[in-house]
Steps between C-alpha positions, in 0.01 A plus 500: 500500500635798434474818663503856370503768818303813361707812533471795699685718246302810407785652243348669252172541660327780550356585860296751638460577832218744637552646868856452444644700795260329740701216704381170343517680111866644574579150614297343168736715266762433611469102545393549115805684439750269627327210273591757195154629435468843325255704813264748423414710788254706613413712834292819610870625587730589222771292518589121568662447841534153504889348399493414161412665142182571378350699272261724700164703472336688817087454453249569756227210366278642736450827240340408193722660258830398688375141468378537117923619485582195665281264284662692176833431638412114567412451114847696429724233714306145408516340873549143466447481905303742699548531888178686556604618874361893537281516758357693848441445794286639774225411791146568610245275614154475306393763774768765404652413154340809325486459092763702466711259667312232235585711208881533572533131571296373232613726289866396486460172614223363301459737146835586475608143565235394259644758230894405493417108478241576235764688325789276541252231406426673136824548453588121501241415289588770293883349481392168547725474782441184781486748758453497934296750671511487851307698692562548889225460731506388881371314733302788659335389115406132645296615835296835627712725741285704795715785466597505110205447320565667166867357438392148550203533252782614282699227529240288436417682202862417369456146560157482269617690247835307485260151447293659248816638259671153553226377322446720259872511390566150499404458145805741431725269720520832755493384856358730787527401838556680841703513807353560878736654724472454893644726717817648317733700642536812278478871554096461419493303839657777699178675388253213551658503842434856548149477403447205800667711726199730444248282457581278781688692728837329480833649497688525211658190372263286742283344212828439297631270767150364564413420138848298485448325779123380369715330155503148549847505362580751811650849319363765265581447107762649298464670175733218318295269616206591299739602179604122491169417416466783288776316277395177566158652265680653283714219350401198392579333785085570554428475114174263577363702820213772410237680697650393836581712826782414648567595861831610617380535893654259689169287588352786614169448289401083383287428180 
């Protein structure tokens, strides 16, 4: 029998990462990078900060021209992989999450996530190009928070939509699945961790060290962690796995 190990070798492939200054899309880019990928990124701030070379555009998706730019800019580059990481974050229980607070998170984390994969999915039909989206959800996407009602409805948002493209690209050979972080340690946290500290009356760094505790593994995740698996989609090492969520939590949530 013989055996032919499929390679994790993106040279030559184009990737574009959304969100790309955020922890977990800094990591992604530059895990892509080292495997000789040619990365795309973009960012509401105006330059990359992450250690390695991209080509970089500043969009805020959250204003309709800006993201119309960014979707213009996506058929320009032809992504053969899209790490489709931008999102918010912010809480409010269904007694005090005003729909202002549902516009902002919705509107980034549901339309404009919705807009980049629909326009990195035209352009790979357009090319005819075996593409990987990848969209980023979380496990706040699997289960109803008290306290952060309208980011977990957008997570699970991510998740549906990510099911529904799989299947609708699979007839181009385009796979779309997602990844569901846990508890990550990246500068978003410090700000999750903030936002307890309010909302529950904790000191600062309390739910941090409470939250890591709760992982069955024992410890908060790293960015890395999740860009592993980020590659692991993006090669063909995962060439027959579509319209899954993968989570990247440590046990934290079981399905």
């Amino acid at each position: 029998m013989t055996f032919d190990p499929a390679p994790t070798d993106l040279s030559n492939v184009n990737c574009l990462i959304t969100g790309a200054n955020g922890g977990i899309g800094m990591a992604t880019a530059e895990h892509f990078s080292a495997l000789g990928a040619q990365i795309f990124t973009t960012d509401i701030a105006d330059r990359y900060s992450g250690d390695c070379d991209s080509t970089h555009r500043d969009f805020d998706l959250l204003d309709r021209d800006s993201l119309s730019d960014c979707l213009s800019w996506i058929s320009e580059i032809k992504p053969d992989v899209l790490f489709n990481n931008a999102a918010v974050f912010d809480m409010g229980s269904v007694l005090d999450a005003s729909l202002a607070q549902f516009d902002r998170l919705f509107g980034l984390n549901v339309r404009a996530m919705y807009a980049v994969m629909q326009g990195a999915a035209q352009s790979m039909v357009r090319e005819a190009k075996a593409g990987s989206i990848i969209n980023l959800a979380s496990q706040a996407g699997h289960r109803g928070e008290a306290l952060v009602a309208h980011y977990c409805a957008t997570k699970a948002a991510v998740v549906s939509y990510t099911q529904s493209a799989a299947l609708a690209l699979a007839p181009h050979s385009i796979r779309v699945n997602a990844i569901s972080p846990g508890v990550i340690d990246t500068p978003m946290w410090d700000k999750v961790d903030a936002l307890f500290a309010k909302f529950e009356n904790k000191d600062i760094g309390q739910k941090k060290k409470e939250v890591g505790k709760a992982v069955p593994l024992g410890y908060m995740g790293q960015p890395f962690e999740v860009a592993r698996v980020a590659v692991f989609l993006a090669s063909p090492q995962s060439q027959y796995i579509t319209a899954q969520t993968i989570s990247v939590d440590g046990g934290s949530v079981l399905r």
